[in-house]
C-alpha cells in the first residue's frame, strides 16, 4: 500500500504549473533522520541558519523520543508502561487525551492500549510470539480500563500498556510546525516519515503540493507512480497503510501492523491505504490509523460524517489488481 510522500519532483512540478510570484531568498531547508525515519523541512526563516534549524530538529527529536517512544526503554512512556511512574509530561498528556477523545467520538476500535497486542505480534520492539494467547491479552485493552486525571494516568489494572505509534509521529510534526512559527516562519512544509504539515507557499510563491502513490506491497520508491497530487495550505496530512510494516508468518499469512483491539488480531481489508487531511498532524495520524482498523465500509461512513472538518483519500482494492479511490479532498 502507498502513502503520500513529499518529494522534489512534485514540488518542482507545482512550481512550474502555477502562477508564481518572485523567488524568496529567505527559504532554508534541512534534511536528516528523526524518530527512526527521515525528515525534510523547507521554510522561510530569515533569522535562522540551516545549521540552527537542524539543531532545532534534533532537539525536538530527542524530546519526543524521551517522552513518547516505546522503543526507548528510558522514555517516560516506557517507564509508565512498566509501572515505574504514573505522572505524565505535557506530550503524553496531550497524546493520550487526544487519542481517547478521537476513539470515543468516532470508533473505539481506535485504541492506544494495544501495546500487549502489538508487542506479541512483533511490532513493538520485540520478536513476535509464535502462538500468542490473544484472549488473555485482550483483558488489558480498552478505554474502560484507564483515564487521564490532570497530569496522572489512572489505570484500573496495572498491566494496561500504551502504544502511541499511531499518533506520536504526527504530533512531532506539529511540534516542528510550532517551532518554525515561533521563529517567525509563515511559509513552510514539514515532512517526517511521510506525515506532513504545510503553511503558506513555497519559495516560488506556489501552494505546496504532495503526491499520492498507487498501491503496491513493499513499495519503496515514492513518486514513481502517482495517483494524484494534492495542494496543502494551513493543513496537515497523514497516511496509514500496510504496505511496509508487515511480515509473512510461518503459515504463509500476511501479518500487518494494523491491530484490531476488538479481535486482538492483525487486520486487513479492501482498504489499502487511508490518507487524512486535518487541521493538525496528530489528529490526521490517529484518524488514518482508525480508518485502516475499521475497514473500507465503516471508514467511508465515518468520512462522510466528518466531511466538514476532515478530508480523506482512500485507496480500495478491487478485483484483478485494480483499485477504486474514495476521495473527499477535492
PDB file of C-alpha atoms in Angstrom:
ATOM      1  CA  UNK A   1       0.000   0.000   0.000  1.00  0.00           C
ATOM      2  CA  UNK A   2       1.123   3.503  -0.742  1.00  0.00           C
ATOM      3  CA  UNK A   3       1.157   6.705   1.190  1.00  0.00           C
ATOM      4  CA  UNK A   4       1.546  10.371   0.422  1.00  0.00           C
ATOM      5  CA  UNK A   5       5.134  11.389   0.111  1.00  0.00           C
ATOM      6  CA  UNK A   6       6.836  14.726  -0.192  1.00  0.00           C
ATOM      7  CA  UNK A   7       9.437  14.565  -2.908  1.00  0.00           C
ATOM      8  CA  UNK A   8      11.236  17.062  -5.098  1.00  0.00           C
ATOM      9  CA  UNK A   9       9.665  16.150  -8.433  1.00  0.00           C
ATOM     10  CA  UNK A  10       6.185  17.011  -7.159  1.00  0.00           C
ATOM     11  CA  UNK A  11       7.309  20.292  -5.632  1.00  0.00           C
ATOM     12  CA  UNK A  12       9.123  21.241  -8.826  1.00  0.00           C
ATOM     13  CA  UNK A  13       6.060  20.330 -10.870  1.00  0.00           C
ATOM     14  CA  UNK A  14       3.950  22.593  -8.683  1.00  0.00           C
ATOM     15  CA  UNK A  15       6.397  25.440  -9.167  1.00  0.00           C
ATOM     16  CA  UNK A  16       6.259  25.108 -12.927  1.00  0.00           C
ATOM     17  CA  UNK A  17       2.492  24.990 -13.412  1.00  0.00           C
ATOM     18  CA  UNK A  18       1.191  27.640 -11.055  1.00  0.00           C
ATOM     19  CA  UNK A  19       1.308  31.409 -11.293  1.00  0.00           C
ATOM     20  CA  UNK A  20       4.355  32.103  -9.155  1.00  0.00           C
ATOM     21  CA  UNK A  21       5.491  35.285  -7.516  1.00  0.00           C
ATOM     22  CA  UNK A  22       9.098  36.411  -7.118  1.00  0.00           C
ATOM     23  CA  UNK A  23      11.598  33.969  -5.660  1.00  0.00           C
ATOM     24  CA  UNK A  24      12.402  34.451  -1.982  1.00  0.00           C
ATOM     25  CA  UNK A  25      15.956  34.047  -0.656  1.00  0.00           C
ATOM     26  CA  UNK A  26      14.753  33.549   2.917  1.00  0.00           C
ATOM     27  CA  UNK A  27      13.878  29.876   2.488  1.00  0.00           C
ATOM     28  CA  UNK A  28      16.181  27.305   4.017  1.00  0.00           C
ATOM     29  CA  UNK A  29      15.966  23.526   4.141  1.00  0.00           C
ATOM     30  CA  UNK A  30      17.007  20.783   6.496  1.00  0.00           C
ATOM     31  CA  UNK A  31      17.083  17.024   5.970  1.00  0.00           C
ATOM     32  CA  UNK A  32      18.078  14.163   8.197  1.00  0.00           C
ATOM     33  CA  UNK A  33      16.862  11.368  10.435  1.00  0.00           C
ATOM     34  CA  UNK A  34      14.468  11.527  13.358  1.00  0.00           C
ATOM     35  CA  UNK A  35      12.076   9.129  15.100  1.00  0.00           C
ATOM     36  CA  UNK A  36      13.706   6.232  13.262  1.00  0.00           C
ATOM     37  CA  UNK A  37      12.780   7.663   9.864  1.00  0.00           C
ATOM     38  CA  UNK A  38      13.666  10.642   7.672  1.00  0.00           C
ATOM     39  CA  UNK A  39      12.630  14.286   7.810  1.00  0.00           C
ATOM     40  CA  UNK A  40      12.559  17.212   5.408  1.00  0.00           C
ATOM     41  CA  UNK A  41      11.815  20.827   6.274  1.00  0.00           C
ATOM     42  CA  UNK A  42      11.686  23.843   3.976  1.00  0.00           C
ATOM     43  CA  UNK A  43      10.711  27.196   5.465  1.00  0.00           C
ATOM     44  CA  UNK A  44      11.145  30.941   5.202  1.00  0.00           C
ATOM     45  CA  UNK A  45      13.406  31.646   8.156  1.00  0.00           C
ATOM     46  CA  UNK A  46      15.357  34.876   7.624  1.00  0.00           C
ATOM     47  CA  UNK A  47      16.811  34.810  11.136  1.00  0.00           C
ATOM     48  CA  UNK A  48      17.714  31.112  11.348  1.00  0.00           C
ATOM     49  CA  UNK A  49      20.614  29.338   9.625  1.00  0.00           C
ATOM     50  CA  UNK A  50      20.349  25.809   8.173  1.00  0.00           C
ATOM     51  CA  UNK A  51      22.650  24.570  10.949  1.00  0.00           C
ATOM     52  CA  UNK A  52      20.465  26.163  13.623  1.00  0.00           C
ATOM     53  CA  UNK A  53      17.338  24.671  12.025  1.00  0.00           C
ATOM     54  CA  UNK A  54      18.933  21.217  12.068  1.00  0.00           C
ATOM     55  CA  UNK A  55      19.822  21.665  15.742  1.00  0.00           C
ATOM     56  CA  UNK A  56      16.191  22.545  16.485  1.00  0.00           C
ATOM     57  CA  UNK A  57      15.067  19.390  14.688  1.00  0.00           C
ATOM     58  CA  UNK A  58      17.429  17.297  16.771  1.00  0.00           C
ATOM     59  CA  UNK A  59      16.170  18.944  19.946  1.00  0.00           C
ATOM     60  CA  UNK A  60      12.577  18.045  19.061  1.00  0.00           C
ATOM     61  CA  UNK A  61      13.632  14.523  18.086  1.00  0.00           C
ATOM     62  CA  UNK A  62      15.322  13.986  21.449  1.00  0.00           C
ATOM     63  CA  UNK A  63      12.366  15.449  23.336  1.00  0.00           C
ATOM     64  CA  UNK A  64       9.828  13.267  21.510  1.00  0.00           C
ATOM     65  CA  UNK A  65      11.880  10.095  21.989  1.00  0.00           C
ATOM     66  CA  UNK A  66      12.375  10.846  25.680  1.00  0.00           C
ATOM     67  CA  UNK A  67       8.620  11.132  26.147  1.00  0.00           C
ATOM     68  CA  UNK A  68       6.644   9.087  23.608  1.00  0.00           C
ATOM     69  CA  UNK A  69       8.820   6.262  22.328  1.00  0.00           C
ATOM     70  CA  UNK A  70       8.112   2.606  23.090  1.00  0.00           C
ATOM     71  CA  UNK A  71      11.493   1.795  21.514  1.00  0.00           C
ATOM     72  CA  UNK A  72      13.443   3.881  24.047  1.00  0.00           C
ATOM     73  CA  UNK A  73      13.423   1.907  27.314  1.00  0.00           C
ATOM     74  CA  UNK A  74      14.152   5.079  29.294  1.00  0.00           C
ATOM     75  CA  UNK A  75      11.324   7.169  27.817  1.00  0.00           C
ATOM     76  CA  UNK A  76       8.568   8.308  30.114  1.00  0.00           C
ATOM     77  CA  UNK A  77       6.099   6.152  28.163  1.00  0.00           C
ATOM     78  CA  UNK A  78       8.269   3.053  28.656  1.00  0.00           C
ATOM     79  CA  UNK A  79       8.575   3.815  32.358  1.00  0.00           C
ATOM     80  CA  UNK A  80       4.822   4.345  32.566  1.00  0.00           C
ATOM     81  CA  UNK A  81       4.210   1.009  30.818  1.00  0.00           C
ATOM     82  CA  UNK A  82       6.486  -0.701  33.350  1.00  0.00           C
ATOM     83  CA  UNK A  83       4.573   0.883  36.233  1.00  0.00           C
ATOM     84  CA  UNK A  84       7.524   2.981  37.368  1.00  0.00           C
ATOM     85  CA  UNK A  85       5.569   6.236  37.167  1.00  0.00           C
ATOM     86  CA  UNK A  86       2.005   7.436  36.725  1.00  0.00           C
ATOM     87  CA  UNK A  87       2.942  11.077  36.092  1.00  0.00           C
ATOM     88  CA  UNK A  88       2.515  12.446  32.587  1.00  0.00           C
ATOM     89  CA  UNK A  89       4.558  15.130  30.894  1.00  0.00           C
ATOM     90  CA  UNK A  90       2.787  17.525  28.538  1.00  0.00           C
ATOM     91  CA  UNK A  91       3.449  15.376  25.474  1.00  0.00           C
ATOM     92  CA  UNK A  92       1.990  12.212  26.970  1.00  0.00           C
ATOM     93  CA  UNK A  93      -0.982  14.054  28.448  1.00  0.00           C
ATOM     94  CA  UNK A  94      -1.835  15.614  25.079  1.00  0.00           C
ATOM     95  CA  UNK A  95      -1.462  12.426  23.046  1.00  0.00           C
ATOM     96  CA  UNK A  96      -3.362  10.186  25.452  1.00  0.00           C
ATOM     97  CA  UNK A  97      -6.185  12.703  25.826  1.00  0.00           C
ATOM     98  CA  UNK A  98      -6.490  13.257  22.075  1.00  0.00           C
ATOM     99  CA  UNK A  99      -6.371   9.533  21.331  1.00  0.00           C
ATOM    100  CA  UNK A 100      -9.109   8.837  23.846  1.00  0.00           C
ATOM    101  CA  UNK A 101     -11.237  11.734  22.557  1.00  0.00           C
ATOM    102  CA  UNK A 102     -10.993  10.575  18.943  1.00  0.00           C
ATOM    103  CA  UNK A 103     -11.603   6.929  19.779  1.00  0.00           C
ATOM    104  CA  UNK A 104     -14.656   7.624  21.898  1.00  0.00           C
ATOM    105  CA  UNK A 105     -16.063  10.184  19.448  1.00  0.00           C
ATOM    106  CA  UNK A 106     -15.699   8.180  16.251  1.00  0.00           C
ATOM    107  CA  UNK A 107     -14.922   4.500  16.824  1.00  0.00           C
ATOM    108  CA  UNK A 108     -13.439   2.759  19.866  1.00  0.00           C
ATOM    109  CA  UNK A 109     -11.605   0.375  17.554  1.00  0.00           C
ATOM    110  CA  UNK A 110      -9.002   3.122  17.528  1.00  0.00           C
ATOM    111  CA  UNK A 111      -7.371   2.292  20.847  1.00  0.00           C
ATOM    112  CA  UNK A 112      -3.871   3.095  22.116  1.00  0.00           C
ATOM    113  CA  UNK A 113      -3.929   0.359  24.791  1.00  0.00           C
ATOM    114  CA  UNK A 114      -2.992  -2.203  22.117  1.00  0.00           C
ATOM    115  CA  UNK A 115       0.638  -2.382  23.328  1.00  0.00           C
ATOM    116  CA  UNK A 116       0.318  -6.010  24.565  1.00  0.00           C
ATOM    117  CA  UNK A 117      -1.027  -6.970  21.130  1.00  0.00           C
ATOM    118  CA  UNK A 118       1.497  -5.042  19.021  1.00  0.00           C
ATOM    119  CA  UNK A 119       4.264  -6.491  21.179  1.00  0.00           C
ATOM    120  CA  UNK A 120       3.004 -10.062  20.847  1.00  0.00           C
ATOM    121  CA  UNK A 121       2.747  -9.679  17.069  1.00  0.00           C
ATOM    122  CA  UNK A 122       6.256  -8.267  16.757  1.00  0.00           C
ATOM    123  CA  UNK A 123       5.567  -4.579  16.117  1.00  0.00           C
ATOM    124  CA  UNK A 124       6.734  -3.099  19.433  1.00  0.00           C
ATOM    125  CA  UNK A 125      10.479  -3.611  19.596  1.00  0.00           C
ATOM    126  CA  UNK A 126      10.190  -7.309  20.474  1.00  0.00           C
ATOM    127  CA  UNK A 127      10.214 -10.517  18.461  1.00  0.00           C
ATOM    128  CA  UNK A 128       6.740 -11.841  17.660  1.00  0.00           C
ATOM    129  CA  UNK A 129       5.366 -14.513  19.962  1.00  0.00           C
ATOM    130  CA  UNK A 130       4.803 -17.705  17.972  1.00  0.00           C
ATOM    131  CA  UNK A 131       1.410 -18.553  19.457  1.00  0.00           C
ATOM    132  CA  UNK A 132       0.206 -15.552  21.469  1.00  0.00           C
ATOM    133  CA  UNK A 133      -2.773 -16.044  23.771  1.00  0.00           C
ATOM    134  CA  UNK A 134      -4.838 -13.209  22.314  1.00  0.00           C
ATOM    135  CA  UNK A 135      -7.776 -13.681  24.681  1.00  0.00           C
ATOM    136  CA  UNK A 136      -5.546 -13.263  27.715  1.00  0.00           C
ATOM    137  CA  UNK A 137      -4.076 -10.056  26.277  1.00  0.00           C
ATOM    138  CA  UNK A 138      -7.449  -8.523  25.375  1.00  0.00           C
ATOM    139  CA  UNK A 139      -8.360  -8.211  29.055  1.00  0.00           C
ATOM    140  CA  UNK A 140      -5.850  -5.326  29.260  1.00  0.00           C
ATOM    141  CA  UNK A 141      -7.173  -3.468  26.189  1.00  0.00           C
ATOM    142  CA  UNK A 142      -9.942  -0.870  26.174  1.00  0.00           C
ATOM    143  CA  UNK A 143     -10.967   2.682  27.053  1.00  0.00           C
ATOM    144  CA  UNK A 144     -12.821   1.464  30.137  1.00  0.00           C
ATOM    145  CA  UNK A 145      -9.525   0.478  31.750  1.00  0.00           C
ATOM    146  CA  UNK A 146      -7.840   3.887  32.095  1.00  0.00           C
ATOM    147  CA  UNK A 147      -8.283   7.642  32.172  1.00  0.00           C
ATOM    148  CA  UNK A 148      -6.222  10.820  32.434  1.00  0.00           C
ATOM    149  CA  UNK A 149      -6.679  12.874  35.600  1.00  0.00           C
ATOM    150  CA  UNK A 150      -4.677  16.076  35.430  1.00  0.00           C
ATOM    151  CA  UNK A 151      -1.042  15.088  34.989  1.00  0.00           C
ATOM    152  CA  UNK A 152      -1.607  11.477  36.054  1.00  0.00           C
ATOM    153  CA  UNK A 153      -2.677   8.308  34.316  1.00  0.00           C
ATOM    154  CA  UNK A 154      -5.162   6.193  36.263  1.00  0.00           C
ATOM    155  CA  UNK A 155      -5.298   2.510  35.301  1.00  0.00           C
ATOM    156  CA  UNK A 156      -7.835   0.074  36.630  1.00  0.00           C
ATOM    157  CA  UNK A 157      -5.307  -2.692  36.011  1.00  0.00           C
ATOM    158  CA  UNK A 158      -1.561  -2.003  36.274  1.00  0.00           C
ATOM    159  CA  UNK A 159      -0.946  -4.292  33.288  1.00  0.00           C
ATOM    160  CA  UNK A 160      -2.624  -1.846  30.872  1.00  0.00           C
ATOM    161  CA  UNK A 161       0.034  -0.520  28.484  1.00  0.00           C
ATOM    162  CA  UNK A 162       0.071   2.143  25.780  1.00  0.00           C
ATOM    163  CA  UNK A 163       1.433   2.269  22.239  1.00  0.00           C
ATOM    164  CA  UNK A 164       1.350   5.772  20.745  1.00  0.00           C
ATOM    165  CA  UNK A 165       2.966   4.952  17.399  1.00  0.00           C
ATOM    166  CA  UNK A 166      -0.330   5.761  15.664  1.00  0.00           C
ATOM    167  CA  UNK A 167      -0.245   9.387  16.793  1.00  0.00           C
ATOM    168  CA  UNK A 168       3.222  10.357  18.041  1.00  0.00           C
ATOM    169  CA  UNK A 169       4.841  10.950  14.648  1.00  0.00           C
ATOM    170  CA  UNK A 170       2.052  13.278  13.566  1.00  0.00           C
ATOM    171  CA  UNK A 171       2.301  15.065  16.907  1.00  0.00           C
ATOM    172  CA  UNK A 172       6.037  15.536  16.382  1.00  0.00           C
ATOM    173  CA  UNK A 173       5.313  17.148  13.001  1.00  0.00           C
ATOM    174  CA  UNK A 174       3.056  19.577  14.878  1.00  0.00           C
ATOM    175  CA  UNK A 175       5.888  20.331  17.311  1.00  0.00           C
ATOM    176  CA  UNK A 176       8.160  21.178  14.388  1.00  0.00           C
ATOM    177  CA  UNK A 177       5.493  23.445  12.879  1.00  0.00           C
ATOM    178  CA  UNK A 178       5.126  25.256  16.212  1.00  0.00           C
ATOM    179  CA  UNK A 179       8.883  25.696  16.397  1.00  0.00           C
ATOM    180  CA  UNK A 180       9.018  27.185  12.891  1.00  0.00           C
ATOM    181  CA  UNK A 181       6.222  29.615  13.679  1.00  0.00           C
ATOM    182  CA  UNK A 182       7.951  30.620  16.910  1.00  0.00           C
ATOM    183  CA  UNK A 183      10.899  31.695  14.748  1.00  0.00           C
ATOM    184  CA  UNK A 184       8.605  33.791  12.554  1.00  0.00           C
ATOM    185  CA  UNK A 185       8.017  31.420   9.649  1.00  0.00           C
ATOM    186  CA  UNK A 186       4.771  31.962   7.760  1.00  0.00           C
ATOM    187  CA  UNK A 187       5.576  29.602   4.898  1.00  0.00           C
ATOM    188  CA  UNK A 188       6.836  26.073   5.428  1.00  0.00           C
ATOM    189  CA  UNK A 189       6.478  22.385   4.769  1.00  0.00           C
ATOM    190  CA  UNK A 190       7.387  19.748   7.362  1.00  0.00           C
ATOM    191  CA  UNK A 191       7.631  16.071   6.492  1.00  0.00           C
ATOM    192  CA  UNK A 192       8.584  13.299   8.923  1.00  0.00           C
ATOM    193  CA  UNK A 193       8.337   9.779   7.552  1.00  0.00           C
ATOM    194  CA  UNK A 194       5.546  10.775   5.155  1.00  0.00           C
ATOM    195  CA  UNK A 195       3.470  12.760   7.654  1.00  0.00           C
ATOM    196  CA  UNK A 196       3.223  16.372   6.518  1.00  0.00           C
ATOM    197  CA  UNK A 197       2.155  19.815   7.635  1.00  0.00           C
ATOM    198  CA  UNK A 198       2.164  22.889   5.386  1.00  0.00           C
ATOM    199  CA  UNK A 199       1.567  26.589   5.650  1.00  0.00           C
ATOM    200  CA  UNK A 200       1.625  29.332   3.048  1.00  0.00           C
ATOM    201  CA  UNK A 201       3.602  28.931  -0.166  1.00  0.00           C
ATOM    202  CA  UNK A 202       6.964  27.715  -1.408  1.00  0.00           C
ATOM    203  CA  UNK A 203       9.877  29.916  -2.472  1.00  0.00           C
ATOM    204  CA  UNK A 204       8.290  30.453  -5.907  1.00  0.00           C
ATOM    205  CA  UNK A 205       5.049  31.680  -4.371  1.00  0.00           C
ATOM    206  CA  UNK A 206       3.108  28.489  -5.136  1.00  0.00           C
ATOM    207  CA  UNK A 207       0.964  26.444  -2.783  1.00  0.00           C
ATOM    208  CA  UNK A 208       2.762  23.355  -1.540  1.00  0.00           C
ATOM    209  CA  UNK A 209       1.772  20.099  -3.255  1.00  0.00           C
ATOM    210  CA  UNK A 210       2.335  16.470  -2.292  1.00  0.00           C
ATOM    211  CA  UNK A 211       1.640  13.301  -4.253  1.00  0.00           C
ATOM    212  CA  UNK A 212      -0.068  10.015  -3.553  1.00  0.00           C
ATOM    213  CA  UNK A 213       1.356   6.797  -4.958  1.00  0.00           C
ATOM    214  CA  UNK A 214      -0.585   3.874  -6.396  1.00  0.00           C
ATOM    215  CA  UNK A 215      -0.761   0.860  -4.041  1.00  0.00           C
ATOM    216  CA  UNK A 216       1.766  -1.954  -4.129  1.00  0.00           C
ATOM    217  CA  UNK A 217       3.091  -4.119  -1.293  1.00  0.00           C
ATOM    218  CA  UNK A 218       6.683  -3.346  -0.381  1.00  0.00           C
ATOM    219  CA  UNK A 219       6.830  -0.138  -2.392  1.00  0.00           C
ATOM    220  CA  UNK A 220       9.997   1.762  -1.533  1.00  0.00           C
ATOM    221  CA  UNK A 221      10.057   4.192  -4.471  1.00  0.00           C
ATOM    222  CA  UNK A 222       7.785   7.137  -3.683  1.00  0.00           C
ATOM    223  CA  UNK A 223       6.888   9.222  -6.687  1.00  0.00           C
ATOM    224  CA  UNK A 224       7.381   6.547  -9.326  1.00  0.00           C
ATOM    225  CA  UNK A 225       3.660   6.062  -9.992  1.00  0.00           C
ATOM    226  CA  UNK A 226       1.345   8.824  -8.779  1.00  0.00           C
ATOM    227  CA  UNK A 227      -2.418   8.657  -8.434  1.00  0.00           C
ATOM    228  CA  UNK A 228      -2.759  12.394  -7.884  1.00  0.00           C
ATOM    229  CA  UNK A 229      -1.161  15.452  -6.305  1.00  0.00           C
ATOM    230  CA  UNK A 230      -2.814  17.455  -3.556  1.00  0.00           C
ATOM    231  CA  UNK A 231      -2.384  21.138  -2.643  1.00  0.00           C
ATOM    232  CA  UNK A 232      -1.942  21.862   1.065  1.00  0.00           C
ATOM    233  CA  UNK A 233      -2.121  25.158   2.929  1.00  0.00           C
ATOM    234  CA  UNK A 234      -2.555  25.509   6.694  1.00  0.00           C
ATOM    235  CA  UNK A 235      -3.347  21.806   6.885  1.00  0.00           C
ATOM    236  CA  UNK A 236      -1.703  18.551   7.878  1.00  0.00           C
ATOM    237  CA  UNK A 237      -1.711  15.221   6.084  1.00  0.00           C
ATOM    238  CA  UNK A 238      -1.032  11.690   7.277  1.00  0.00           C
ATOM    239  CA  UNK A 239      -1.415   8.243   5.772  1.00  0.00           C
ATOM    240  CA  UNK A 240      -1.766   4.775   7.206  1.00  0.00           C
ATOM    241  CA  UNK A 241      -1.295   1.620   5.162  1.00  0.00           C
ATOM    242  CA  UNK A 242       0.040  -1.913   5.377  1.00  0.00           C
ATOM    243  CA  UNK A 243       2.499  -1.846   2.502  1.00  0.00           C
ATOM    244  CA  UNK A 244       5.671  -1.506   4.585  1.00  0.00           C
ATOM    245  CA  UNK A 245       5.162  -2.744   8.125  1.00  0.00           C
ATOM    246  CA  UNK A 246       4.204  -6.371   7.599  1.00  0.00           C
ATOM    247  CA  UNK A 247       5.734  -9.820   7.500  1.00  0.00           C
ATOM    248  CA  UNK A 248       4.753 -13.289   6.302  1.00  0.00           C
ATOM    249  CA  UNK A 249       4.361 -15.779   9.155  1.00  0.00           C
ATOM    250  CA  UNK A 250       5.345 -19.451   9.118  1.00  0.00           C
ATOM    251  CA  UNK A 251       1.903 -20.379   7.782  1.00  0.00           C
ATOM    252  CA  UNK A 252       2.341 -18.020   4.823  1.00  0.00           C
ATOM    253  CA  UNK A 253      -0.106 -15.401   6.145  1.00  0.00           C
ATOM    254  CA  UNK A 254       0.479 -11.682   5.884  1.00  0.00           C
ATOM    255  CA  UNK A 255       0.704 -10.120   9.348  1.00  0.00           C
ATOM    256  CA  UNK A 256       0.327  -6.331   9.322  1.00  0.00           C
ATOM    257  CA  UNK A 257       0.858  -3.674  11.978  1.00  0.00           C
ATOM    258  CA  UNK A 258      -2.813  -2.599  11.921  1.00  0.00           C
ATOM    259  CA  UNK A 259      -4.279  -4.277  15.009  1.00  0.00           C
ATOM    260  CA  UNK A 260      -7.999  -4.593  15.757  1.00  0.00           C
ATOM    261  CA  UNK A 261      -8.433  -4.068  19.532  1.00  0.00           C
ATOM    262  CA  UNK A 262     -11.719  -5.996  19.426  1.00  0.00           C
ATOM    263  CA  UNK A 263     -10.450  -9.217  17.862  1.00  0.00           C
ATOM    264  CA  UNK A 264      -6.886  -8.624  19.031  1.00  0.00           C
ATOM    265  CA  UNK A 265      -5.517  -9.668  15.672  1.00  0.00           C
ATOM    266  CA  UNK A 266      -3.701  -8.159  12.733  1.00  0.00           C
ATOM    267  CA  UNK A 267      -6.385  -6.927  10.370  1.00  0.00           C
ATOM    268  CA  UNK A 268      -6.612  -6.227   6.659  1.00  0.00           C
ATOM    269  CA  UNK A 269      -9.490  -5.240   4.429  1.00  0.00           C
ATOM    270  CA  UNK A 270     -10.050  -3.947   0.926  1.00  0.00           C
ATOM    271  CA  UNK A 271      -8.868  -0.556   2.223  1.00  0.00           C
ATOM    272  CA  UNK A 272      -5.242  -0.448   1.076  1.00  0.00           C
ATOM    273  CA  UNK A 273      -4.339   2.983   2.404  1.00  0.00           C
ATOM    274  CA  UNK A 274      -6.080   5.847   4.149  1.00  0.00           C
ATOM    275  CA  UNK A 275      -4.885   9.428   3.805  1.00  0.00           C
ATOM    276  CA  UNK A 276      -6.342  12.127   6.030  1.00  0.00           C
ATOM    277  CA  UNK A 277      -6.098  15.913   5.838  1.00  0.00           C
ATOM    278  CA  UNK A 278      -6.902  17.699   9.106  1.00  0.00           C
ATOM    279  CA  UNK A 279      -6.022  20.868  10.988  1.00  0.00           C
ATOM    280  CA  UNK A 280      -3.138  19.221  12.813  1.00  0.00           C
ATOM    281  CA  UNK A 281      -0.988  16.198  12.082  1.00  0.00           C
ATOM    282  CA  UNK A 282      -1.602  14.345  15.347  1.00  0.00           C
ATOM    283  CA  UNK A 283      -5.308  14.172  14.521  1.00  0.00           C
ATOM    284  CA  UNK A 284      -4.633  13.225  10.900  1.00  0.00           C
ATOM    285  CA  UNK A 285      -2.227  10.475  12.015  1.00  0.00           C
ATOM    286  CA  UNK A 286      -4.659   8.972  14.516  1.00  0.00           C
ATOM    287  CA  UNK A 287      -7.646   9.089  12.178  1.00  0.00           C
ATOM    288  CA  UNK A 288      -5.704   7.481   9.335  1.00  0.00           C
ATOM    289  CA  UNK A 289      -4.950   4.544  11.634  1.00  0.00           C
ATOM    290  CA  UNK A 290      -8.574   4.382  12.761  1.00  0.00           C
ATOM    291  CA  UNK A 291      -9.810   4.157   9.171  1.00  0.00           C
ATOM    292  CA  UNK A 292      -7.433   1.277   8.446  1.00  0.00           C
ATOM    293  CA  UNK A 293      -8.611  -0.598  11.528  1.00  0.00           C
ATOM    294  CA  UNK A 294     -12.334  -0.311  10.787  1.00  0.00           C
ATOM    295  CA  UNK A 295     -12.107  -1.255   7.095  1.00  0.00           C
ATOM    296  CA  UNK A 296     -13.474   0.308   3.945  1.00  0.00           C
ATOM    297  CA  UNK A 297     -17.243   0.326   4.612  1.00  0.00           C
ATOM    298  CA  UNK A 298     -17.090   1.805   8.096  1.00  0.00           C
ATOM    299  CA  UNK A 299     -14.276   4.151   7.013  1.00  0.00           C
ATOM    300  CA  UNK A 300     -16.385   5.604   4.202  1.00  0.00           C
ATOM    301  CA  UNK A 301     -19.358   6.055   6.533  1.00  0.00           C
ATOM    302  CA  UNK A 302     -17.210   7.884   9.081  1.00  0.00           C
ATOM    303  CA  UNK A 303     -15.526  10.009   6.405  1.00  0.00           C
ATOM    304  CA  UNK A 304     -18.923  11.151   5.141  1.00  0.00           C
ATOM    305  CA  UNK A 305     -19.906  12.142   8.682  1.00  0.00           C
ATOM    306  CA  UNK A 306     -16.636  14.074   9.122  1.00  0.00           C
ATOM    307  CA  UNK A 307     -16.621  15.710   5.692  1.00  0.00           C
ATOM    308  CA  UNK A 308     -16.947  19.280   7.032  1.00  0.00           C
ATOM    309  CA  UNK A 309     -13.784  19.075   9.129  1.00  0.00           C
ATOM    310  CA  UNK A 310     -11.685  16.193   7.798  1.00  0.00           C
ATOM    311  CA  UNK A 311     -10.849  15.241   4.205  1.00  0.00           C
ATOM    312  CA  UNK A 312      -9.747  11.787   3.071  1.00  0.00           C
ATOM    313  CA  UNK A 313      -8.413   9.792   0.165  1.00  0.00           C
ATOM    314  CA  UNK A 314      -8.970   6.029   0.428  1.00  0.00           C
ATOM    315  CA  UNK A 315      -7.452   3.542  -1.991  1.00  0.00           C
ATOM    316  CA  UNK A 316      -9.706   0.479  -2.095  1.00  0.00           C
ATOM    317  CA  UNK A 317      -8.734  -2.870  -3.581  1.00  0.00           C
ATOM    318  CA  UNK A 318     -10.818  -4.276  -6.406  1.00  0.00           C
ATOM    319  CA  UNK A 319     -10.605  -7.441  -8.499  1.00  0.00           C
ATOM    320  CA  UNK A 320      -7.756  -8.136 -10.955  1.00  0.00           C
ATOM    321  CA  UNK A 321      -5.259  -5.879  -9.201  1.00  0.00           C
ATOM    322  CA  UNK A 322      -7.266  -2.721  -9.807  1.00  0.00           C
ATOM    323  CA  UNK A 323      -8.457  -0.248  -7.199  1.00  0.00           C
ATOM    324  CA  UNK A 324     -11.044   2.460  -6.632  1.00  0.00           C
ATOM    325  CA  UNK A 325     -10.475   5.802  -4.946  1.00  0.00           C
ATOM    326  CA  UNK A 326     -12.843   7.355  -2.433  1.00  0.00           C
ATOM    327  CA  UNK A 327     -11.804  10.997  -2.283  1.00  0.00           C
ATOM    328  CA  UNK A 328     -13.207  13.998  -0.422  1.00  0.00           C
ATOM    329  CA  UNK A 329     -10.035  16.074  -0.838  1.00  0.00           C
ATOM    330  CA  UNK A 330     -11.366  17.930  -3.859  1.00  0.00           C
TER     331      UNK A 330
END
